[in-house]
Coordinates of C-alpha atoms and ligand atoms in Angstrom, one line a residue:
M1 CA 0.1 0.1 0.2
K2 CA 1.3 3.4 -1.0
R3 CA 2.5 5.5 2.2
L4 CA 0.9 9.0 2.4
V5 CA 2.5 12.1 4.1
I6 CA -0.1 15.2 4.2
L7 CA 1.0 18.6 5.0
I8 CA -1.1 21.1 6.6
S9 CA -1.1 24.5 8.2
G10 CA -4.4 25.3 9.8
R11 CA -7.9 23.4 10.0
G12 CA -7.1 20.5 7.9
S13 CA -10.6 19.5 6.4
N14 CA -8.8 18.5 3.4
M15 CA -6.5 16.3 5.5
A16 CA -9.7 15.0 7.2
A17 CA -11.7 14.1 3.9
L18 CA -8.1 11.6 3.1
L19 CA -8.0 10.3 6.4
E20 CA -11.8 9.3 6.5
A21 CA -11.6 7.7 3.1
S22 CA -8.4 5.9 4.1
A23 CA -9.8 4.6 7.3
S24 CA -13.4 3.2 5.5
G25 CA -11.1 1.6 3.0
E26 CA -12.3 3.6 0.2
L27 CA -8.7 4.9 -0.2
P28 CA -5.9 2.2 -0.5
V29 CA -3.1 4.3 1.1
F30 CA -1.1 4.4 4.8
P31 CA -1.1 7.7 6.0
A32 CA 2.0 7.6 7.4
A33 CA 1.8 11.1 9.0
V34 CA 0.7 14.5 9.2
I35 CA 2.9 17.4 9.3
S36 CA 1.7 20.9 10.2
S37 CA 3.9 23.9 9.9
S38 CA 2.0 25.2 13.2
S39 CA 1.2 24.0 16.3
D40 CA -1.9 25.3 16.8
A41 CA -3.1 23.7 13.8
G42 CA -6.8 22.0 14.2
G43 CA -6.1 19.5 11.8
L44 CA -3.3 18.0 14.3
R45 CA -6.3 17.0 16.8
I46 CA -8.2 15.5 14.1
A47 CA -5.3 13.4 12.9
G48 CA -4.4 12.6 16.7
A49 CA -7.8 11.3 17.0
L50 CA -8.0 9.0 14.2
G51 CA -4.7 7.6 15.4
V52 CA -2.2 9.1 13.0
E53 CA 1.5 10.2 13.8
T54 CA 1.6 14.1 13.7
R55 CA 4.6 16.1 13.6
V56 CA 5.3 19.9 14.0
V57 CA 8.1 21.9 11.8
D58 CA 7.0 25.2 13.2
H59 CA 7.6 27.9 10.4
A60 CA 7.9 30.6 13.1
S61 CA 10.9 29.0 14.8
F62 CA 13.0 29.1 11.3
D63 CA 14.9 32.4 10.1
C64 CA 15.0 31.7 6.4
R65 CA 13.0 29.1 4.2
A66 CA 16.0 27.0 3.2
A67 CA 16.4 25.9 6.9
F68 CA 12.5 25.1 7.0
D69 CA 12.7 23.4 3.7
E70 CA 15.4 21.5 4.9
A71 CA 13.9 20.4 8.6
L72 CA 10.5 19.8 7.0
A73 CA 12.2 17.6 4.3
G74 CA 13.8 15.6 6.9
T75 CA 10.7 15.2 8.9
I76 CA 8.7 13.8 5.8
D77 CA 11.5 11.7 4.8
D78 CA 11.3 9.7 8.3
F79 CA 7.9 8.6 7.0
S80 CA 9.2 7.3 3.6
P81 CA 6.3 8.7 1.8
D82 CA 5.6 7.4 -2.1
L83 CA 3.2 10.7 -2.1
V84 CA 3.4 14.0 -0.2
I85 CA 0.1 16.0 -0.2
L86 CA 0.0 19.7 0.6
A87 CA -3.7 19.9 1.9
G88 CA -3.9 23.8 2.9
F89 CA -0.2 23.8 3.3
M90 CA 0.2 27.8 3.0
W91 CA 3.8 28.3 2.8
I92 CA 6.0 28.3 -0.4
L93 CA 8.5 25.8 -0.9
G94 CA 12.0 26.0 -1.9
D95 CA 13.0 24.6 -5.6
E96 CA 15.3 22.1 -4.0
F97 CA 12.6 20.9 -1.7
V98 CA 10.4 20.8 -4.9
R99 CA 12.6 18.8 -6.8
H100 CA 13.3 16.0 -4.3
Y101 CA 9.6 15.4 -4.4
A102 CA 9.3 15.8 -8.1
G103 CA 6.3 13.4 -9.4
R104 CA 4.9 12.7 -6.0
L105 CA 4.2 16.2 -4.5
V106 CA 0.4 17.5 -4.8
N107 CA -1.5 20.4 -4.0
I108 CA -4.9 21.2 -3.7
H109 CA -5.5 24.8 -4.7
P110 CA -9.2 26.7 -4.3
S111 CA -9.6 27.9 -8.0
L112 CA -9.7 26.8 -11.5
L113 CA -5.7 27.4 -12.2
P114 CA -4.1 29.1 -13.9
A115 CA -6.8 31.7 -12.7
F116 CA -6.3 33.0 -9.2
P117 CA -3.1 31.4 -8.1
G118 CA -1.8 32.8 -4.7
R119 CA -4.0 33.8 -1.9
D120 CA -7.9 35.4 -1.5
T121 CA -9.2 33.1 -4.3
H122 CA -12.5 33.7 -3.9
R123 CA -12.7 37.1 -3.1
R124 CA -10.7 37.8 -6.4
A125 CA -13.2 35.7 -8.3
L126 CA -16.1 37.5 -6.7
A127 CA -14.3 40.8 -7.4
E128 CA -13.9 39.4 -11.2
G129 CA -17.3 38.8 -11.6
V130 CA -16.6 35.2 -12.8
R131 CA -19.6 32.7 -13.5
F132 CA -17.6 29.6 -12.6
H133 CA -14.9 29.2 -9.9
G134 CA -13.6 25.6 -8.2
C135 CA -10.7 23.7 -7.3
T136 CA -7.5 22.4 -8.8
A137 CA -5.2 18.9 -7.9
H138 CA -1.8 19.4 -9.6
F139 CA 1.4 18.2 -9.2
V140 CA 4.0 20.8 -7.6
T141 CA 6.9 22.3 -9.5
P142 CA 9.2 25.5 -8.9
D143 CA 6.7 27.6 -10.6
L144 CA 4.2 28.7 -7.8
D145 CA 0.6 27.1 -8.4
R146 CA 1.3 26.2 -12.1
G147 CA 2.6 22.6 -12.0
P148 CA 0.9 19.8 -14.3
I149 CA -3.3 20.1 -13.8
I150 CA -4.2 16.5 -12.5
A151 CA -7.9 17.4 -12.1
Q152 CA -10.4 20.2 -11.4
A153 CA -14.2 20.6 -10.0
V154 CA -16.0 23.4 -11.1
V155 CA -18.9 25.4 -9.2
P156 CA -21.3 28.3 -10.3
V157 CA -21.3 31.4 -8.7
F158 CA -24.5 32.9 -7.8
D159 CA -25.5 36.6 -7.7
S160 CA -26.0 36.1 -3.5
D161 CA -22.6 34.9 -3.2
D162 CA -20.2 36.3 -0.4
E163 CA -16.8 35.1 0.1
T164 CA -18.2 32.4 2.9
S165 CA -20.5 30.8 0.9
L166 CA -18.3 30.4 -2.6
A167 CA -15.6 29.3 -0.3
S168 CA -17.8 26.6 1.4
R169 CA -19.2 25.5 -2.1
V170 CA -15.5 25.2 -3.5
L171 CA -14.4 23.0 -0.5
E172 CA -17.3 20.7 -0.8
E173 CA -15.7 19.8 -4.2
E174 CA -12.0 19.8 -2.7
H175 CA -13.1 17.4 -0.4
K176 CA -14.2 15.0 -3.1
L177 CA -11.5 16.0 -5.9
L178 CA -8.4 15.2 -3.5
P179 CA -9.3 11.6 -2.1
R180 CA -10.1 10.8 -5.9
V181 CA -6.6 11.9 -7.3
V182 CA -4.8 10.0 -4.7
R183 CA -6.7 7.4 -4.9
W184 CA -5.7 7.0 -8.8
F185 CA -1.9 7.6 -7.8
A186 CA -2.6 5.0 -5.2
E187 CA -3.7 2.6 -8.0
G188 CA -1.3 3.4 -10.6
R189 CA -3.6 5.2 -12.7
L190 CA -2.0 8.8 -12.7
R191 CA 1.4 9.5 -14.4
M192 CA 3.3 12.5 -15.6
V193 CA 4.5 12.3 -19.2
G194 CA 7.1 15.0 -20.5
G195 CA 5.5 17.4 -18.1
R196 CA 1.9 16.3 -18.8
V197 CA -0.7 14.2 -16.5
C198 CA -2.1 11.3 -17.8
V199 CA -4.8 9.6 -16.1
D200 CA -6.8 6.5 -16.6
V201 CA -10.1 7.8 -15.3
D202 CA -12.9 5.8 -13.3
Ligands
GAR1 C1 -8.2 25.0 1.4 O1 -9.3 25.3 0.7 C2 -7.2 24.7 0.5 O2 -7.3 24.6 -0.8 C3 -6.6 26.0 0.6 O3 -6.7 26.3 1.8 C4 -7.7 26.0 2.5 C5 -7.3 24.7 3.7 O4 -8.6 24.2 4.4 N1 -4.9 26.0 0.0 C6 -4.5 27.2 -0.5 O5 -5.1 28.2 -0.7 C7 -3.1 26.6 -0.8 N2 -2.8 27.6 -1.7 P1 -8.7 23.0 5.1 O6 -7.0 23.1 6.0 O7 -9.4 22.7 5.7 O8 -8.2 21.7 4.3

């Protein structure tokens, strides 16, 4: 069974979706560890309650990104993961870190990339007046939020939406999309060919 390490920074609802799918047998992966960049991330308690090993590599205690990246990679590699998931991990990772995990580092992002990379995606989507929004699962490359796209889910944007309602509609899709993509990886149906993603879909 493929070994999974999940990186979080906060609430951890995407992490929870993965752990619950794994616990129910829907997702054939072994969640080896959850690693948080902050000791007060709510997701740590959820992971602990589900019996998953947790670690903290506190971003605040490093004075440069390279030192944080090195400590984080050391902690991740203690668990020998086949796949590392950025599930609401809010720090930019350096080129060396990203290359070390090439082809086995996946991020979930709350927009239809390449639209709205970076932060505040829902606020920016509303400001632009887009009629459709969504989320993207993609392989991570050194180019922020520009790695090869694996899959996306689309939601409508309503005139009555505010950031909260739109975020929650998108999040609901994230919780379905991420476990689906991880399952493809676990079943050997997801690969990168020449920088493009190939999936044998369900
Ligand atoms: C999710 O919406 C995720 O897509 C986003 O943060 C949220 C974390 O929620 N990630 C990013 O913005 C990364 N650039 P969660 O902690 O409940 O999974």
